[in-house]
mmCIF file of C-alpha atoms and ligand atoms in Angstrom:
data_model
loop_
_atom_site.group_PDB
_atom_site.id
_atom_site.type_symbol
_atom_site.label_atom_id
_atom_site.label_comp_id
_atom_site.label_asym_id
_atom_site.label_seq_id
_atom_site.Cartn_x
_atom_site.Cartn_y
_atom_site.Cartn_z
ATOM 1 C CA MET A 1 21.264 -40.252 -15.579
ATOM 2 C CA ILE A 2 24.225 -41.479 -16.667
ATOM 3 C CA TYR A 3 26.329 -40.374 -19.914
ATOM 4 C CA ARG A 4 29.351 -42.778 -21.553
ATOM 5 C CA ASN A 5 32.241 -41.280 -23.399
ATOM 6 C CA PHE A 6 31.879 -38.219 -21.544
ATOM 7 C CA SER A 7 33.545 -34.877 -22.446
ATOM 8 C CA LEU A 8 34.655 -33.967 -19.182
ATOM 9 C CA LYS A 9 35.936 -30.469 -20.317
ATOM 10 C CA GLN A 10 33.077 -27.960 -18.405
ATOM 11 C CA TYR A 11 33.673 -30.283 -15.345
ATOM 12 C CA ASN A 12 37.627 -29.264 -14.282
ATOM 13 C CA THR A 13 38.439 -25.535 -14.508
ATOM 14 C CA PHE A 14 41.566 -26.530 -15.968
ATOM 15 C CA GLY A 15 39.492 -26.848 -18.489
ATOM 16 C CA LEU A 16 41.093 -30.289 -20.551
ATOM 17 C CA ASP A 17 38.743 -31.796 -22.400
ATOM 18 C CA TYR A 18 39.393 -35.674 -21.380
ATOM 19 C CA ARG A 19 36.438 -37.920 -21.540
ATOM 20 C CA THR A 20 34.759 -39.847 -18.872
ATOM 21 C CA GLU A 21 34.048 -44.009 -19.497
ATOM 22 C CA CYS A 22 30.721 -43.222 -17.472
ATOM 23 C CA PHE A 23 29.112 -40.163 -15.960
ATOM 24 C CA ILE A 24 26.386 -40.418 -13.125
ATOM 25 C CA SER A 25 24.956 -36.809 -12.427
ATOM 26 C CA ILE A 26 23.143 -37.078 -8.558
ATOM 27 C CA LYS A 27 20.025 -35.251 -8.294
ATOM 28 C CA SER A 28 19.428 -36.839 -4.826
ATOM 29 C CA GLU A 29 20.185 -38.399 -1.686
ATOM 30 C CA ASP A 30 18.031 -41.493 -2.887
ATOM 31 C CA ASP A 31 19.467 -41.251 -6.620
ATOM 32 C CA LEU A 32 22.471 -42.263 -5.374
ATOM 33 C CA ILE A 33 20.970 -45.075 -2.881
ATOM 34 C CA ASN A 34 19.392 -46.621 -6.220
ATOM 35 C CA TYR A 35 22.520 -46.173 -7.970
ATOM 36 C CA ILE A 36 25.082 -47.947 -5.486
ATOM 37 C CA ALA A 37 22.507 -50.761 -5.710
ATOM 38 C CA GLU A 38 23.163 -51.194 -9.573
ATOM 39 C CA GLY A 39 26.528 -50.415 -9.157
ATOM 40 C CA GLN A 40 28.353 -52.853 -10.642
ATOM 41 C CA LYS A 41 26.763 -52.189 -14.260
ATOM 42 C CA PHE A 42 28.906 -49.312 -13.501
ATOM 43 C CA PRO A 43 32.575 -49.533 -14.826
ATOM 44 C CA LEU A 44 35.502 -49.089 -11.826
ATOM 45 C CA PRO A 45 37.196 -47.067 -10.454
ATOM 46 C CA TRP A 46 34.509 -44.730 -8.959
ATOM 47 C CA LEU A 47 35.371 -40.749 -8.557
ATOM 48 C CA ILE A 48 33.321 -38.066 -7.178
ATOM 49 C CA LEU A 49 33.614 -34.582 -9.168
ATOM 50 C CA GLY A 50 32.728 -31.666 -7.750
ATOM 51 C CA GLY A 51 33.251 -28.472 -9.393
ATOM 52 C CA GLY A 52 36.305 -29.742 -10.385
ATOM 53 C CA SER A 53 38.486 -26.611 -9.066
ATOM 54 C CA ASN A 54 41.189 -28.950 -7.418
ATOM 55 C CA ILE A 55 41.172 -31.848 -9.764
ATOM 56 C CA LEU A 56 44.275 -32.180 -12.930
ATOM 57 C CA PHE A 57 43.407 -35.223 -15.597
ATOM 58 C CA THR A 58 46.383 -36.106 -17.702
ATOM 59 C CA GLU A 59 44.125 -38.697 -19.764
ATOM 60 C CA ASP A 60 41.233 -40.220 -20.322
ATOM 61 C CA PHE A 61 39.121 -41.340 -17.319
ATOM 62 C CA PRO A 62 38.801 -45.756 -17.313
ATOM 63 C CA GLY A 63 35.535 -45.734 -14.597
ATOM 64 C CA THR A 64 32.891 -43.817 -13.151
ATOM 65 C CA ILE A 65 32.359 -39.826 -12.064
ATOM 66 C CA LEU A 66 30.240 -39.487 -9.857
ATOM 67 C CA HIS A 67 28.745 -35.854 -10.223
ATOM 68 C CA PRO A 68 26.383 -34.558 -6.876
ATOM 69 C CA GLU A 69 24.085 -31.918 -8.394
ATOM 70 C CA ASN A 70 21.184 -31.661 -5.328
ATOM 71 C CA GLU A 71 21.166 -27.651 -4.976
ATOM 72 C CA ASP A 72 19.418 -26.481 -2.484
ATOM 73 C CA ILE A 73 20.283 -24.826 1.070
ATOM 74 C CA ASN A 74 17.947 -24.959 3.781
ATOM 75 C CA ILE A 75 17.615 -23.507 7.712
ATOM 76 C CA GLU A 76 17.224 -26.822 10.411
ATOM 77 C CA GLU A 77 17.629 -24.597 13.631
ATOM 78 C CA ARG A 78 17.655 -20.990 15.244
ATOM 79 C CA THR A 79 18.837 -20.238 18.409
ATOM 80 C CA SER A 80 19.230 -16.627 19.517
ATOM 81 C CA ASP A 81 22.935 -16.670 18.273
ATOM 82 C CA HIS A 82 23.326 -18.973 15.432
ATOM 83 C CA VAL A 83 21.367 -20.536 12.914
ATOM 84 C CA ILE A 84 22.206 -24.323 11.824
ATOM 85 C CA VAL A 85 22.281 -24.324 7.533
ATOM 86 C CA SER A 86 22.535 -27.047 5.594
ATOM 87 C CA VAL A 87 23.630 -26.913 2.336
ATOM 88 C CA GLY A 88 22.923 -29.967 -0.737
ATOM 89 C CA ALA A 89 26.907 -30.861 -2.112
ATOM 90 C CA GLY A 90 25.554 -29.998 -6.247
ATOM 91 C CA THR A 91 25.221 -26.047 -4.872
ATOM 92 C CA ASN A 92 27.395 -23.902 -5.865
ATOM 93 C CA TRP A 93 29.655 -22.562 -3.177
ATOM 94 C CA ASP A 94 29.718 -18.818 -3.773
ATOM 95 C CA ARG A 95 26.039 -19.199 -4.451
ATOM 96 C CA PHE A 96 26.233 -20.549 -0.707
ATOM 97 C CA VAL A 97 28.295 -16.851 0.770
ATOM 98 C CA GLU A 98 26.109 -15.515 -1.091
ATOM 99 C CA TRP A 99 22.858 -16.108 0.402
ATOM 100 C CA CYS A 100 24.503 -15.931 4.100
ATOM 101 C CA VAL A 101 25.123 -12.393 3.101
ATOM 102 C CA ASP A 102 21.484 -11.835 1.804
ATOM 103 C CA ASN A 103 20.463 -13.608 4.391
ATOM 104 C CA ASP A 104 22.884 -11.575 7.644
ATOM 105 C CA LEU A 105 24.575 -15.061 8.361
ATOM 106 C CA GLY A 106 28.356 -14.708 9.064
ATOM 107 C CA GLY A 107 30.729 -17.286 9.047
ATOM 108 C CA THR A 108 31.429 -17.683 4.981
ATOM 109 C CA GLU A 109 32.358 -14.023 3.950
ATOM 110 C CA ASN A 110 35.842 -14.116 3.816
ATOM 111 C CA LEU A 111 35.668 -17.473 1.602
ATOM 112 C CA SER A 112 33.639 -15.407 -1.005
ATOM 113 C CA LEU A 113 34.733 -16.532 -5.034
ATOM 114 C CA ILE A 114 36.021 -19.416 -4.298
ATOM 115 C CA PRO A 115 35.118 -21.964 -7.093
ATOM 116 C CA GLY A 116 33.502 -25.048 -6.815
ATOM 117 C CA ASN A 117 30.492 -26.969 -5.139
ATOM 118 C CA SER A 118 29.244 -27.885 -1.732
ATOM 119 C CA GLY A 119 30.046 -31.578 -1.316
ATOM 120 C CA ALA A 120 34.302 -31.121 -1.865
ATOM 121 C CA VAL A 121 33.962 -27.650 -0.205
ATOM 122 C CA ALA A 122 34.910 -29.877 3.773
ATOM 123 C CA VAL A 123 36.582 -32.701 2.069
ATOM 124 C CA GLN A 124 39.173 -29.950 1.306
ATOM 125 C CA ASN A 125 38.904 -27.509 4.383
ATOM 126 C CA ILE A 126 38.879 -24.865 1.870
ATOM 127 C CA GLY A 127 40.435 -21.980 3.461
ATOM 128 C CA ALA A 128 41.064 -17.938 2.711
ATOM 129 C CA TYR A 129 41.730 -14.626 4.309
ATOM 130 C CA GLY A 130 42.181 -16.498 7.716
ATOM 131 C CA VAL A 131 39.090 -18.568 8.081
ATOM 132 C CA GLU A 132 38.693 -22.064 7.256
ATOM 133 C CA VAL A 133 35.369 -23.697 6.887
ATOM 134 C CA LYS A 134 36.446 -26.044 9.595
ATOM 135 C CA ASP A 135 35.764 -23.253 11.705
ATOM 136 C CA ILE A 136 32.046 -22.963 11.076
ATOM 137 C CA ILE A 137 31.322 -26.837 9.846
ATOM 138 C CA HIS A 138 28.678 -28.158 12.481
ATOM 139 C CA LYS A 139 28.526 -32.094 10.594
ATOM 140 C CA VAL A 140 28.617 -33.684 7.132
ATOM 141 C CA LYS A 141 26.432 -36.324 6.137
ATOM 142 C CA ALA A 142 27.602 -38.523 3.452
ATOM 143 C CA ILE A 143 26.593 -41.903 1.769
ATOM 144 C CA ASN A 144 28.918 -44.982 1.747
ATOM 145 C CA LEU A 145 29.637 -46.060 -1.614
ATOM 146 C CA HIS A 146 29.896 -49.910 -0.508
ATOM 147 C CA THR A 147 27.403 -50.036 1.456
ATOM 148 C CA GLY A 148 24.659 -47.330 0.449
ATOM 149 C CA LYS A 149 24.322 -46.262 4.427
ATOM 150 C CA GLU A 150 23.844 -42.793 4.968
ATOM 151 C CA LYS A 151 26.015 -41.498 8.328
ATOM 152 C CA SER A 152 26.771 -38.570 9.811
ATOM 153 C CA PHE A 153 30.336 -37.229 10.550
ATOM 154 C CA SER A 154 31.056 -34.511 13.342
ATOM 155 C CA ASN A 155 33.276 -31.331 13.048
ATOM 156 C CA GLU A 156 35.492 -33.635 14.440
ATOM 157 C CA GLU A 157 34.728 -37.463 13.363
ATOM 158 C CA CYS A 158 36.310 -34.816 9.849
ATOM 159 C CA ARG A 159 39.847 -34.376 11.640
ATOM 160 C CA PHE A 160 40.667 -30.983 9.305
ATOM 161 C CA GLY A 161 43.958 -30.082 9.081
ATOM 162 C CA TYR A 162 45.016 -27.802 6.676
ATOM 163 C CA ARG A 163 43.744 -28.338 3.335
ATOM 164 C CA ASP A 164 43.058 -31.907 4.431
ATOM 165 C CA SER A 165 40.237 -34.092 6.013
ATOM 166 C CA ILE A 166 40.051 -37.926 6.771
ATOM 167 C CA PHE A 167 37.887 -37.754 3.155
ATOM 168 C CA LYS A 168 41.380 -37.451 1.951
ATOM 169 C CA HIS A 169 42.833 -40.466 4.067
ATOM 170 C CA GLU A 170 41.052 -43.763 6.256
ATOM 171 C CA GLU A 171 37.337 -42.622 4.295
ATOM 172 C CA LYS A 172 39.129 -41.705 0.875
ATOM 173 C CA GLY A 173 36.849 -42.554 -1.760
ATOM 174 C CA ASN A 174 34.865 -44.772 0.398
ATOM 175 C CA TYR A 175 31.984 -41.572 1.136
ATOM 176 C CA LEU A 176 30.250 -39.334 -1.142
ATOM 177 C CA ILE A 177 28.889 -36.415 1.281
ATOM 178 C CA THR A 178 25.809 -35.094 -0.200
ATOM 179 C CA ARG A 179 24.860 -32.503 2.847
ATOM 180 C CA SER A 180 27.209 -30.253 4.711
ATOM 181 C CA TYR A 181 25.835 -28.139 7.810
ATOM 182 C CA TYR A 182 26.905 -24.658 8.783
ATOM 183 C CA LYS A 183 26.813 -23.358 11.805
ATOM 184 C CA LEU A 184 26.982 -19.484 10.834
ATOM 185 C CA ASN A 185 26.449 -16.347 13.136
ATOM 186 C CA ILE A 186 23.797 -13.948 13.873
ATOM 187 C CA ARG A 187 25.465 -12.070 15.916
ATOM 188 C CA HIS A 188 28.652 -11.775 13.457
ATOM 189 C CA ILE A 189 32.545 -12.145 14.521
ATOM 190 C CA TYR A 190 34.447 -10.256 11.762
ATOM 191 C CA SER A 191 37.996 -11.800 10.363
ATOM 192 C CA LEU A 192 39.710 -9.151 8.817
ATOM 193 C CA ASN A 193 43.245 -9.715 9.956
ATOM 194 C CA TYR A 194 44.682 -11.102 6.967
ATOM 195 C CA GLY A 195 46.532 -8.872 5.093
ATOM 196 C CA SER A 196 44.882 -5.916 2.654
ATOM 197 C CA LEU A 197 41.486 -7.147 3.775
ATOM 198 C CA GLU A 198 41.137 -4.964 6.850
ATOM 199 C CA GLU A 199 42.158 -1.919 4.378
ATOM 200 C CA GLU A 200 40.197 -2.723 1.278
ATOM 201 C CA VAL A 201 36.731 -3.289 3.695
ATOM 202 C CA LYS A 202 37.847 0.654 4.710
ATOM 203 C CA ARG A 203 37.869 1.802 1.242
ATOM 204 C CA LEU A 204 34.277 0.041 0.919
ATOM 205 C CA GLY A 205 32.590 1.427 4.017
ATOM 206 C CA ALA A 206 31.122 -0.237 6.555
ATOM 207 C CA LYS A 207 32.697 -2.920 8.382
ATOM 208 C CA ASN A 208 29.530 -5.275 7.427
ATOM 209 C CA LEU A 209 29.399 -8.956 5.608
ATOM 210 C CA ARG A 210 28.240 -7.336 2.370
ATOM 211 C CA ASN A 211 32.149 -5.375 2.141
ATOM 212 C CA ILE A 212 33.446 -7.964 3.527
ATOM 213 C CA ARG A 213 32.409 -9.877 0.764
ATOM 214 C CA GLN A 214 32.933 -7.241 -1.729
ATOM 215 C CA ALA A 215 36.290 -7.055 -0.587
ATOM 216 C CA VAL A 216 37.620 -10.644 -0.590
ATOM 217 C CA ILE A 217 35.842 -10.453 -4.101
ATOM 218 C CA ASN A 218 38.205 -7.592 -5.526
ATOM 219 C CA ILE A 219 41.457 -8.898 -3.788
ATOM 220 C CA ARG A 220 41.063 -12.362 -5.357
ATOM 221 C CA GLN A 221 39.865 -10.809 -8.848
ATOM 222 C CA SER A 222 43.139 -8.843 -8.736
ATOM 223 C CA LYS A 223 45.780 -11.411 -7.916
ATOM 224 C CA LEU A 224 43.825 -15.277 -8.804
ATOM 225 C CA PRO A 225 42.878 -15.654 -12.545
ATOM 226 C CA ASP A 226 39.248 -16.450 -13.287
ATOM 227 C CA PRO A 227 38.458 -20.087 -14.632
ATOM 228 C CA GLY A 228 36.107 -18.919 -16.452
ATOM 229 C CA LEU A 229 38.666 -17.329 -18.733
ATOM 230 C CA ILE A 230 42.327 -19.515 -17.996
ATOM 231 C CA GLY A 231 42.510 -22.535 -17.067
ATOM 232 C CA ASN A 232 43.730 -22.979 -13.528
ATOM 233 C CA ALA A 233 42.985 -24.782 -9.776
ATOM 234 C CA GLY A 234 44.020 -21.972 -7.690
ATOM 235 C CA SER A 235 47.057 -22.800 -5.551
ATOM 236 C CA PHE A 236 48.808 -25.994 -7.485
ATOM 237 C CA PHE A 237 50.735 -26.726 -4.427
ATOM 238 C CA LYS A 238 49.742 -25.993 -0.322
ATOM 239 C CA ASN A 239 51.693 -23.515 1.298
ATOM 240 C CA PRO A 240 55.298 -25.910 3.472
ATOM 241 C CA VAL A 241 55.149 -26.225 7.077
ATOM 242 C CA VAL A 242 58.749 -26.046 8.294
ATOM 243 C CA SER A 243 60.424 -26.718 11.404
ATOM 244 C CA ASN A 244 61.452 -23.356 13.942
ATOM 245 C CA GLN A 245 64.824 -24.407 13.396
ATOM 246 C CA MET A 246 64.493 -24.758 9.641
ATOM 247 C CA ALA A 247 62.578 -21.553 9.941
ATOM 248 C CA GLU A 248 65.570 -19.719 11.528
ATOM 249 C CA GLU A 249 67.874 -20.969 9.009
ATOM 250 C CA LEU A 250 66.117 -19.648 6.353
ATOM 251 C CA LYS A 251 65.281 -16.602 8.093
ATOM 252 C CA ASN A 252 69.476 -15.750 8.322
ATOM 253 C CA LYS A 253 69.580 -16.548 4.276
ATOM 254 C CA TYR A 254 66.815 -14.813 3.225
ATOM 255 C CA GLN A 255 65.773 -12.005 5.227
ATOM 256 C CA HIS A 256 62.699 -11.385 3.253
ATOM 257 C CA MET A 257 61.174 -14.618 3.245
ATOM 258 C CA PRO A 258 57.133 -14.611 4.588
ATOM 259 C CA MET A 259 56.180 -17.131 6.956
ATOM 260 C CA PHE A 260 53.736 -17.247 9.675
ATOM 261 C CA GLU A 261 52.846 -18.676 12.804
ATOM 262 C CA ASP A 262 50.862 -22.620 12.069
ATOM 263 C CA PRO A 263 48.618 -23.733 14.509
ATOM 264 C CA SER A 264 51.331 -27.057 15.011
ATOM 265 C CA GLY A 265 53.746 -24.197 16.660
ATOM 266 C CA ASN A 266 55.779 -24.693 13.363
ATOM 267 C CA LYS A 267 55.953 -22.420 10.469
ATOM 268 C CA LYS A 268 54.610 -21.899 7.468
ATOM 269 C CA LEU A 269 55.828 -20.756 4.544
ATOM 270 C CA ALA A 270 54.610 -18.816 0.955
ATOM 271 C CA ALA A 271 55.001 -21.625 -1.891
ATOM 272 C CA GLY A 272 54.430 -18.571 -3.972
ATOM 273 C CA TRP A 273 57.346 -16.358 -2.962
ATOM 274 C CA LEU A 274 59.816 -19.566 -2.647
ATOM 275 C CA ILE A 275 58.247 -20.117 -6.383
ATOM 276 C CA GLU A 276 58.696 -16.543 -7.632
ATOM 277 C CA GLN A 277 62.478 -16.176 -6.019
ATOM 278 C CA CYS A 278 63.051 -18.981 -8.610
ATOM 279 C CA GLY A 279 61.768 -17.231 -11.060
ATOM 280 C CA TRP A 280 58.790 -18.812 -12.255
ATOM 281 C CA LYS A 281 56.191 -16.255 -11.762
ATOM 282 C CA GLY A 282 54.665 -15.125 -15.371
ATOM 283 C CA LYS A 283 57.101 -17.638 -17.074
ATOM 284 C CA ARG A 284 55.126 -19.877 -20.493
ATOM 285 C CA ILE A 285 56.095 -23.038 -21.864
ATOM 286 C CA GLY A 286 53.642 -23.958 -24.533
ATOM 287 C CA ASP A 287 50.503 -23.242 -23.769
ATOM 288 C CA THR A 288 50.549 -23.799 -19.823
ATOM 289 C CA GLY A 289 52.668 -21.660 -17.753
ATOM 290 C CA VAL A 290 53.293 -19.739 -14.245
ATOM 291 C CA HIS A 291 50.128 -16.883 -13.487
ATOM 292 C CA GLU A 292 51.421 -13.536 -13.320
ATOM 293 C CA LYS A 293 50.145 -12.026 -10.771
ATOM 294 C CA GLN A 294 50.505 -15.423 -8.109
ATOM 295 C CA ALA A 295 53.441 -18.226 -8.821
ATOM 296 C CA LEU A 296 51.318 -20.741 -6.813
ATOM 297 C CA VAL A 297 48.678 -21.220 -9.552
ATOM 298 C CA ILE A 298 49.675 -22.742 -12.478
ATOM 299 C CA VAL A 299 47.373 -21.814 -15.661
ATOM 300 C CA ASN A 300 46.005 -23.592 -19.438
ATOM 301 C CA TYR A 301 46.379 -20.811 -21.349
ATOM 302 C CA GLY A 302 44.365 -22.642 -23.704
ATOM 303 C CA LYS A 303 45.489 -26.003 -25.180
ATOM 304 C CA ALA A 304 47.801 -27.396 -22.779
ATOM 305 C CA THR A 305 47.012 -31.420 -21.455
ATOM 306 C CA GLY A 306 47.452 -32.686 -18.495
ATOM 307 C CA LYS A 307 50.831 -34.089 -18.719
ATOM 308 C CA GLN A 308 52.349 -30.360 -19.751
ATOM 309 C CA ILE A 309 50.553 -29.137 -16.848
ATOM 310 C CA TYR A 310 52.601 -31.495 -14.935
ATOM 311 C CA ASP A 311 55.451 -31.769 -15.881
ATOM 312 C CA LEU A 312 55.906 -27.949 -15.297
ATOM 313 C CA SER A 313 54.617 -28.224 -11.876
ATOM 314 C CA GLU A 314 57.402 -30.959 -11.432
ATOM 315 C CA SER A 315 59.911 -28.548 -12.989
ATOM 316 C CA VAL A 316 58.941 -25.430 -10.310
ATOM 317 C CA LYS A 317 58.814 -28.423 -7.812
ATOM 318 C CA LYS A 318 62.461 -29.160 -8.606
ATOM 319 C CA SER A 319 63.471 -25.639 -8.913
ATOM 320 C CA VAL A 320 62.343 -25.053 -5.494
ATOM 321 C CA PHE A 321 63.273 -27.896 -3.449
ATOM 322 C CA GLU A 322 66.847 -26.930 -5.208
ATOM 323 C CA LYS A 323 67.558 -23.530 -4.346
ATOM 324 C CA PHE A 324 65.472 -23.676 -0.470
ATOM 325 C CA GLY A 325 65.249 -27.694 0.383
ATOM 326 C CA ILE A 326 61.668 -27.354 0.488
ATOM 327 C CA ALA A 327 59.950 -30.102 -1.052
ATOM 328 C CA LEU A 328 56.434 -28.824 -1.880
ATOM 329 C CA GLU A 329 52.744 -30.956 -2.076
ATOM 330 C CA ARG A 330 50.595 -30.792 -4.366
ATOM 331 C CA GLU A 331 47.346 -29.407 -3.243
ATOM 332 C CA VAL A 332 45.540 -30.504 -6.700
ATOM 333 C CA GLU A 333 44.743 -34.078 -7.129
ATOM 334 C CA LEU A 334 46.278 -35.818 -9.729
ATOM 335 C CA VAL A 335 44.103 -38.437 -11.896
ATOM 336 C CA GLY A 336 45.480 -40.411 -14.639
ATOM 337 C CA ALA A 337 49.033 -41.479 -15.481
ATOM 338 C CA ILE A 338 51.830 -39.467 -15.889
HETATM 339 N N1 EPU B 1 53.891 -14.084 -2.476
HETATM 340 C C1 EPU B 1 54.583 -13.745 -3.395
HETATM 341 N N2 EPU B 1 54.813 -14.226 -4.402
HETATM 342 C C2 EPU B 1 53.554 -14.862 -4.929
HETATM 343 C C3 EPU B 1 52.340 -15.047 -4.398
HETATM 344 C C4 EPU B 1 52.537 -14.812 -2.796
HETATM 345 O O1 EPU B 1 55.966 -13.721 -2.959
HETATM 346 O O2 EPU B 1 53.617 -14.858 -6.617
HETATM 347 C C5 EPU B 1 54.087 -13.709 -0.943
HETATM 348 C C6 EPU B 1 53.065 -12.555 -1.049
HETATM 349 O O3 EPU B 1 53.723 -11.509 -0.981
HETATM 350 C C7 EPU B 1 52.555 -12.968 0.582
HETATM 351 C C8 EPU B 1 52.766 -14.865 0.837
HETATM 352 O O4 EPU B 1 53.328 -15.004 -0.603
HETATM 353 O O5 EPU B 1 53.296 -12.557 1.838
HETATM 354 C C9 EPU B 1 51.233 -14.939 0.692
HETATM 355 O O6 EPU B 1 50.367 -14.992 -0.529
HETATM 356 P P1 EPU B 1 48.401 -14.772 -0.609
HETATM 357 O O7 EPU B 1 48.607 -13.589 0.754
HETATM 358 O O8 EPU B 1 48.625 -14.309 -1.627
HETATM 359 O O9 EPU B 1 48.110 -16.613 0.079
HETATM 360 P P2 EPU B 1 48.725 -17.795 -0.459
HETATM 361 O O10 EPU B 1 49.528 -18.057 0.680
HETATM 362 O O11 EPU B 1 49.859 -18.045 -1.725
HETATM 363 C C10 EPU B 1 46.941 -19.047 0.215
HETATM 364 C C11 EPU B 1 45.709 -19.898 -0.329
HETATM 365 C C12 EPU B 1 45.023 -19.503 -0.952
HETATM 366 C C13 EPU B 1 43.886 -18.345 -0.506
HETATM 367 C C14 EPU B 1 45.083 -16.828 -0.062
HETATM 368 C C15 EPU B 1 44.547 -15.920 0.894
HETATM 369 C C16 EPU B 1 46.885 -22.218 0.181
HETATM 370 C C17 EPU B 1 47.715 -23.249 -0.429
HETATM 371 N N3 EPU B 1 47.186 -21.282 -0.789
HETATM 372 O O12 EPU B 1 47.920 -18.780 -0.591
HETATM 373 O O13 EPU B 1 43.725 -20.609 -1.498
HETATM 374 O O14 EPU B 1 42.975 -17.642 -1.204
HETATM 375 O O15 EPU B 1 45.835 -17.747 1.170
HETATM 376 O O16 EPU B 1 43.945 -16.739 1.580
HETATM 377 O O17 EPU B 1 46.949 -22.123 1.325
HETATM 378 C C18 EPU B 1 43.878 -22.080 -2.960
HETATM 379 O O18 EPU B 1 43.625 -23.059 -2.204
HETATM 380 O O19 EPU B 1 43.144 -22.745 -4.055
HETATM 381 C C19 EPU B 1 44.000 -20.850 -2.768
HETATM 382 C C20 EPU B 1 43.609 -19.720 -3.848
#
């Protein structure tokens, strides 16, 4: 289906009411190939939008938004210790996690309640509570937006990093992911080392997928605002990674600063802590603000514009730089002039 001058309010979790010149809802891979063949009919630029849970529009979009809506979950292969499952890009991510838990398949449970659709999950390499989706992605299938040809990317070819993949670099804007394949465990390996997760699972009872999912949901709900109630896009910034030398200098000055080992051998800092120390937590400016329970989340209380949200984020960034000498990087994708 093709819509013109279409409102994006329901399609971005900040709840911003910008419009797009053209919006195409894509129900199947064939659908997409047909649209690409008639590409010249649709205004440029093209933008792929999943659940809109990691995007900040600052104005109306002058081009075409492609919205994958193929929703399905299929078991592709079964061995004695794992199952390969494919998921259509338009499937709500948490619906998939629920399906995995219902089918007693392990791997996604720590990633419960993350907003958004499955197509965007690999682009962003979503992560929470000690697990990143790269740990369970087998491969992704995508269609080249210039040629209409299908290509599979193995886990390695996706070049995953912290909230990062090839689809944010060399292949940015070139492919639309139509389907992802996950390798899920029949014999479960639990990852309960993050924060209070183990404690919350114990409180719920037995150590199993259902209780881990519920524990993650409980922790998330206690800290993160529900985008259905207050507009937000989860963490606005990434957690910064600094050299061991800088980490040591910071630790000497700020003994309570949280620090974590990063796979790169450096130290990862908690952006939420840095922002809180600058006094931003719970601060509101007009209809935008820094969330009262998690300083890494910027919210829209209702009538904020994308530009106001962006301006607040820049003020936060400036304070953190002035106090700690650390340049925060956005996790949220910015679309539009600033
Ligand atoms: N902290 C503060 N003040 C705050 C927030 C956090 O001092 O306002 C401290 C906490 O006390 C803790 C540390 O910062 O010592 C880490 O906090 P938390 O466990 O809440 O996680 P995070 O690093 O702030 C990351 C992800 C989240 C993910 C959680 C849980 C990023 C950018 N964010 O947040 O992901 O849910 O870990 O695994 O990596 C998202 O990407 O949208 C997202 C919500």
